[in-house]
Short mmCIF file of C-alpha atoms in Angstrom, two decimals:
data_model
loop_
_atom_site.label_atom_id
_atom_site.label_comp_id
_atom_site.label_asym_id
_atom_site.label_seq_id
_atom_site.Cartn_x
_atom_site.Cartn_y
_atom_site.Cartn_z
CA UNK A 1 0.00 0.00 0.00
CA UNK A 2 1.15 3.45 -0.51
CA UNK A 3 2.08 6.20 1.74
CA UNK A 4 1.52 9.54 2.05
CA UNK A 5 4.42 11.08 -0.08
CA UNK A 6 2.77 12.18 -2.64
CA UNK A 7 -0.99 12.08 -2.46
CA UNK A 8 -3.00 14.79 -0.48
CA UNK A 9 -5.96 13.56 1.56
CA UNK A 10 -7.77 15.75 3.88
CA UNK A 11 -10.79 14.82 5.90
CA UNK A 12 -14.29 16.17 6.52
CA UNK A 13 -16.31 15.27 9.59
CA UNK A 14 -20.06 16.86 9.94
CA UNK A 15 -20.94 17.06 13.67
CA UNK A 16 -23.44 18.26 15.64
CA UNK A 17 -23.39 17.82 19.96
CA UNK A 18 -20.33 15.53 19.16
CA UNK A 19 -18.33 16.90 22.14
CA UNK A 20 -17.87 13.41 23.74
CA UNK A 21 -17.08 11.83 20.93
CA UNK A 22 -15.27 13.69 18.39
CA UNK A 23 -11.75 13.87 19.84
CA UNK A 24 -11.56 10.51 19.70
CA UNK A 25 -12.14 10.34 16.61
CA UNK A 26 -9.78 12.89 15.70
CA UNK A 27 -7.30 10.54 17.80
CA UNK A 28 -7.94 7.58 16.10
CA UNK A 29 -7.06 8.46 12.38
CA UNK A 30 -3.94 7.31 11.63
CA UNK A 31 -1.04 9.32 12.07
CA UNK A 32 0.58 10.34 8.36
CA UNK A 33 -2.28 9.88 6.44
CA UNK A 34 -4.25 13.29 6.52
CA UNK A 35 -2.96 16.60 5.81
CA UNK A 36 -5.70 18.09 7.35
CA UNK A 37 -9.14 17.39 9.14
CA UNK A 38 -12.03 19.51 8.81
CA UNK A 39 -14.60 19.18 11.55
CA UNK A 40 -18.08 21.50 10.25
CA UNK A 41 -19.90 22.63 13.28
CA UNK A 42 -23.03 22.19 12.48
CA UNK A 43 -24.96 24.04 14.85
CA UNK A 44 -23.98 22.44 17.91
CA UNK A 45 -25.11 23.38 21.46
CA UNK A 46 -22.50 21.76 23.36
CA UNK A 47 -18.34 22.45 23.19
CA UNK A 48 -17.98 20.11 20.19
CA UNK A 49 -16.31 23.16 18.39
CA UNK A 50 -13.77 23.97 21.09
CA UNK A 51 -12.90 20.13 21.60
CA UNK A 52 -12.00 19.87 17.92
CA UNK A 53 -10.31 22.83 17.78
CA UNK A 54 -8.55 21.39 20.90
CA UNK A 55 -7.90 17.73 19.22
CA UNK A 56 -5.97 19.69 16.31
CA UNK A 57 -9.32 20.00 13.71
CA UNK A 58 -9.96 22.98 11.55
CA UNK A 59 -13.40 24.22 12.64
CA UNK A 60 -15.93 25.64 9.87
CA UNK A 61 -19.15 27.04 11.79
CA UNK A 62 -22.32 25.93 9.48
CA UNK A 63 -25.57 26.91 11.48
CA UNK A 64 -28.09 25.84 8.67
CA UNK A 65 -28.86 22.26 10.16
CA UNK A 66 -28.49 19.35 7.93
CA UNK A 67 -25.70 16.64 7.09
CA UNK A 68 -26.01 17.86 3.25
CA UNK A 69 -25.32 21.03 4.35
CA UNK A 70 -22.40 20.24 6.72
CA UNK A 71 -20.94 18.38 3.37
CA UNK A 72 -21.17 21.37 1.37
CA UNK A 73 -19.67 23.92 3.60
CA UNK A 74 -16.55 21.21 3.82
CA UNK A 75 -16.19 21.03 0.18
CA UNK A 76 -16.65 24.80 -0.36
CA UNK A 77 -13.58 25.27 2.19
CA UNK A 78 -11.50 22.76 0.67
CA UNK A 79 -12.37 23.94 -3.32
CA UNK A 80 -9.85 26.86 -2.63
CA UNK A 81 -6.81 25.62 -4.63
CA UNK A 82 -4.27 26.37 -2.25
CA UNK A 83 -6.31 23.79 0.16
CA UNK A 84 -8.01 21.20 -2.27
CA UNK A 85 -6.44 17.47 -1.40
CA UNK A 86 -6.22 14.85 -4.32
CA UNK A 87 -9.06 12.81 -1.87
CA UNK A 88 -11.83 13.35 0.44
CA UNK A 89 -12.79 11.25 2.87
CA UNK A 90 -15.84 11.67 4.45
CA UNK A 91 -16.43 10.21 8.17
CA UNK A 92 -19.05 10.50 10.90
CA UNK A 93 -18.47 12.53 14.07
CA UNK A 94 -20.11 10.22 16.58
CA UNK A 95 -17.48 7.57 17.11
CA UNK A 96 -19.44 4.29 15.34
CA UNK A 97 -16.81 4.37 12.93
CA UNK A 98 -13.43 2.94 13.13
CA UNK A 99 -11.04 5.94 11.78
CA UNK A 100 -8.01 3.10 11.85
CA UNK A 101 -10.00 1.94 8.70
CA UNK A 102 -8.92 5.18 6.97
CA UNK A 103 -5.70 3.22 4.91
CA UNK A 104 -7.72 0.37 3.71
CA UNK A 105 -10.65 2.81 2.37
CA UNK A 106 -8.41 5.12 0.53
CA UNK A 107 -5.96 2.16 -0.76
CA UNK A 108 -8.72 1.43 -3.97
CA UNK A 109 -7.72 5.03 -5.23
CA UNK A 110 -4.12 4.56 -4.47
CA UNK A 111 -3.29 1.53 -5.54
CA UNK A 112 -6.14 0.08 -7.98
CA UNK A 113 -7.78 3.30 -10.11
CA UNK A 114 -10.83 3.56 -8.49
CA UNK A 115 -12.35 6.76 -8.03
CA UNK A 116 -15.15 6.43 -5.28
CA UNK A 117 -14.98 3.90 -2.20
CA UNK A 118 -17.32 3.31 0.12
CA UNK A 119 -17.07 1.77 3.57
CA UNK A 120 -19.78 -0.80 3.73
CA UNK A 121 -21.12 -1.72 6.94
CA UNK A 122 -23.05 -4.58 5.65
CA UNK A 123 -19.69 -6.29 4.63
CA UNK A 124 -17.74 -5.42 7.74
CA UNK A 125 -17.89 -6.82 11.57
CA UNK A 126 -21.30 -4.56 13.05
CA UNK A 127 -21.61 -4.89 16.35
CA UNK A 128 -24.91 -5.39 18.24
CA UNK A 129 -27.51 -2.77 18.40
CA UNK A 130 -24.66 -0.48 16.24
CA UNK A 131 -27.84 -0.50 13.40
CA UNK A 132 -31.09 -0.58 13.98
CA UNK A 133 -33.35 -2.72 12.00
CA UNK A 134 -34.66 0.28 10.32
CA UNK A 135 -31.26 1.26 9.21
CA UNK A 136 -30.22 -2.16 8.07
CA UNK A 137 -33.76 -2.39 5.97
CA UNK A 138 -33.58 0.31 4.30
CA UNK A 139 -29.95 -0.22 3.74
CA UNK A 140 -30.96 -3.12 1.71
CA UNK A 141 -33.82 -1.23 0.29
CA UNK A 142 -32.14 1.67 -0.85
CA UNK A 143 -29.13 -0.59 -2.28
CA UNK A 144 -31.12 -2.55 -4.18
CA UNK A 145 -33.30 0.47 -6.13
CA UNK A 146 -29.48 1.45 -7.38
CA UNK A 147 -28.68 -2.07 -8.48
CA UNK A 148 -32.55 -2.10 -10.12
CA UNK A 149 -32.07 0.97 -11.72
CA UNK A 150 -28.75 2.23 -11.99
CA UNK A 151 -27.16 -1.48 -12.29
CA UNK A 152 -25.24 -0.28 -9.78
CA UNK A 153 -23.36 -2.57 -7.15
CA UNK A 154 -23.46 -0.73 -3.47
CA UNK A 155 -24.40 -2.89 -0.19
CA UNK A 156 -24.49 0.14 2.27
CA UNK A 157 -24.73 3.89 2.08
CA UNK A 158 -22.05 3.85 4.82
CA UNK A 159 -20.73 7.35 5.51
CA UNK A 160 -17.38 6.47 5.91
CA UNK A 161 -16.24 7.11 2.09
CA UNK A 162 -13.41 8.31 0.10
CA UNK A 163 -13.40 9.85 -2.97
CA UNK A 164 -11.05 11.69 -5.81
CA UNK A 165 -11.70 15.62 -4.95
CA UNK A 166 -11.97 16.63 -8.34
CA UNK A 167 -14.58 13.91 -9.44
CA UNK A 168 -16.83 15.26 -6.36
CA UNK A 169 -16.90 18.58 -7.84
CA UNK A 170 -17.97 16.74 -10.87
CA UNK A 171 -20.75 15.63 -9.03
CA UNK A 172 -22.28 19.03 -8.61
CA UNK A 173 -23.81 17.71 -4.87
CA UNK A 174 -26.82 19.75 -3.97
CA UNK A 175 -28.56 17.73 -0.97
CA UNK A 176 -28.40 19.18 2.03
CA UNK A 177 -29.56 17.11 4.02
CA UNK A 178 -30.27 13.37 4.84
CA UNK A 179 -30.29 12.06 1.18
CA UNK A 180 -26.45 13.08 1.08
CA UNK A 181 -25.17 9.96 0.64
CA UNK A 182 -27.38 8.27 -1.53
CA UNK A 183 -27.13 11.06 -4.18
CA UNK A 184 -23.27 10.65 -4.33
CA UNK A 185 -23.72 7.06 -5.05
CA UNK A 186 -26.76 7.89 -7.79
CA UNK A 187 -24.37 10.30 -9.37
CA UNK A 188 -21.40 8.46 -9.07
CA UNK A 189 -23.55 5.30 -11.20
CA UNK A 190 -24.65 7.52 -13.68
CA UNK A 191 -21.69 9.32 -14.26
CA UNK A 192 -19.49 5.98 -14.89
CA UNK A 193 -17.37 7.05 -12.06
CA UNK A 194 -14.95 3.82 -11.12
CA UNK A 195 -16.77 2.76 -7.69
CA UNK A 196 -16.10 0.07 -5.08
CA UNK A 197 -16.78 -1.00 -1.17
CA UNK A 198 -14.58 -2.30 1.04
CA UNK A 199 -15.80 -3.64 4.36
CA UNK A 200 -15.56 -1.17 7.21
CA UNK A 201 -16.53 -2.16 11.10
CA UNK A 202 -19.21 0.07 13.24
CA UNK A 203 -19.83 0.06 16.60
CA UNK A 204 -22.29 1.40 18.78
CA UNK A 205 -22.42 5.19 18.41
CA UNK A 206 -21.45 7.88 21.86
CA UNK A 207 -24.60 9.94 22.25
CA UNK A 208 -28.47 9.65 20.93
CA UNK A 209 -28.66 9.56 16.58
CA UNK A 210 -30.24 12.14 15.39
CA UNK A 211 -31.67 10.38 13.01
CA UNK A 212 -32.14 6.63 13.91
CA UNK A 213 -32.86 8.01 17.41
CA UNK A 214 -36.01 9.21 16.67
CA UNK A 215 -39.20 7.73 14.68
CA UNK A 216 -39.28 11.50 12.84
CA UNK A 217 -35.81 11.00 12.07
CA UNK A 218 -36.06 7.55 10.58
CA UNK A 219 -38.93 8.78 8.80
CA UNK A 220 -37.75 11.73 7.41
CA UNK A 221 -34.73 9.77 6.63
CA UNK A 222 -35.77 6.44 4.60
CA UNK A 223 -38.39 9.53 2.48
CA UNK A 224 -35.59 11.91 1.75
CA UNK A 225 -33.49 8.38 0.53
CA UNK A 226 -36.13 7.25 -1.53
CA UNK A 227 -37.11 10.39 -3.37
CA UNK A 228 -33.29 10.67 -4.59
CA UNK A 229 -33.74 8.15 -5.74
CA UNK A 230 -36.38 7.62 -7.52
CA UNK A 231 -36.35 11.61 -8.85
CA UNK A 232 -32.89 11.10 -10.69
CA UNK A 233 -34.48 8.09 -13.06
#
C-alpha cells in the first residue's frame, strides 16, 4: 500500500453535539495519512467546536442544520486551490466508525484506479444494536433500487467514504440534508465514475442519533433516501 508522499488527503467530519465523541475520533485516524481534518460545526449546542479545535481539527461554523449542508460547507472550504487534497474522505463525528480503517478505504484510489470507495457496513464486523433494523432495511432497500435501476453494485450507504476531490466537484452535490449519501452514489452510477466497497466495522455510536434516534428522524430519513432516488431516473 502506498504512503503519504505524494498524495493529499484531507478529511471532513459533519458534527453536531459531538463533544464526547469527536476527539476521539480525531485521535484515532492514523497518524501520516491526513494533511488536514475539517470538523463542520453544524450548529452544535455543546463544546464540540472547542474540543475539535482542541484535538488539532480545523473548525468551519455551518448553522443551517443538515448533514447535506455540513458536506457542502466542507467542500466549499477545501475547493480553494491552495487547500483542495487529491481525496476526500468523508467520516461520521459520533465515534461508530473505526477511523483506523482510513488506509484500507483510501488504498482502492491509491493503488487500484478507483475513483469512489465506500465503507460498507453490511460487509464489515457490526456490532450489536450499532444499526437498527430500520437502518439495516432500508440499507438493503435503498441498495437494491441502485442495483434495479442504476445497475449499480453498493451494499451500504455507509458514511465512511473516500473519494477523488476533483470527481466530487464533478458531481455538482446539492442535498443538504439526509439524502447526502445516496445522491453521491446515484451520481457516481450515472456518471461511470470507477466505484467500489470495502468492508468497514461500526460500533455502537457515543450519544443519541439524530436520526435513527427518533421515529421523525427515521422517517424523514428512509423519504428523503427514496425520493433521490427515484427523482434522478
Amino acid at each position: 500500500m502506498k504512503t503519504l508522499n505524494t498524495t493529499s488527503i484531507k478529511v471532513v467530519i459533519p458534527a453536531f453535539n459531538e463533544e464526547q465523541s469527536i476527539a476521539k475520533v480525531i485521535a484515532d485516524i492514523p497518524a501520516g495519512w491526513v494533511e488536514e481534518v475539517v470538523v463542520v460545526n453544524n450548529g452544535s449546542t455543546d463544546n464540540t467546536k472547542q474540543v475539535a479545535l482542541a484535538a488539532g481539527a480545523t473548525v468551519l461554523d455551518q448553522p443551517n442544520p443538515g448533514y447535506g449542508n455540513a458536506c457542502l460547507k466542507g467542500i466549499e472550504y477545501l475547493t480553494d486551490p491552495e487547500r483542495s487534497p487529491e481525496i476526500l474522505v468523508f467520516m461520521d463525528g459520533d465515534y461508530s466508525d473505526f477511523p483506523q480503517q482510513l488506509p484500507e478505504v483510501v488504498e482502492p484510489i491509491l493503488e487500484h484506479g478507483a475513483e469512489m470507495v465506500i465503507g460498507s457496513r453490511a460487509l464489515g464486523d457490526r456490532a450489536k444494536g450499532s444499526m437498527t433494523f430500520p437502518q439495516v432495511f432500508g440499507n438493503w432497500l435503498a441498495t437494491s433500487l441502485l442495483k434495479l435501476f442504476y445497475g449499480a453494485q453498493f451494499t451500504d450507504l455507509g458514511p465512511f467514504r473516500a473519494i477523488r476531490f476533483n470527481r466530487l466537484l464533478d458531481l455538482q452535490m446539492q442535498d443538504k440534508t439526509y439524502g447526502w449519501t445516496v445522491e453521491m452514489q446515484v451520481k457516481a452510477a450515472k456518471m461511470g465514475l470507477k466505484f467500489t466497497e470495502v468492508p468497514v466495522n461500526y460500533k455502537k455510536r457515543i450519544g443519541v442519533s439524530k436520526v435513527s434516534g427518533t421515529v421523525k428522524g427515521t422517517v424523514l430519513a428512509g423519504y428523503k433516501i427514496l425520493w433521490t432516488i427515484f427523482k434522478s431516473i
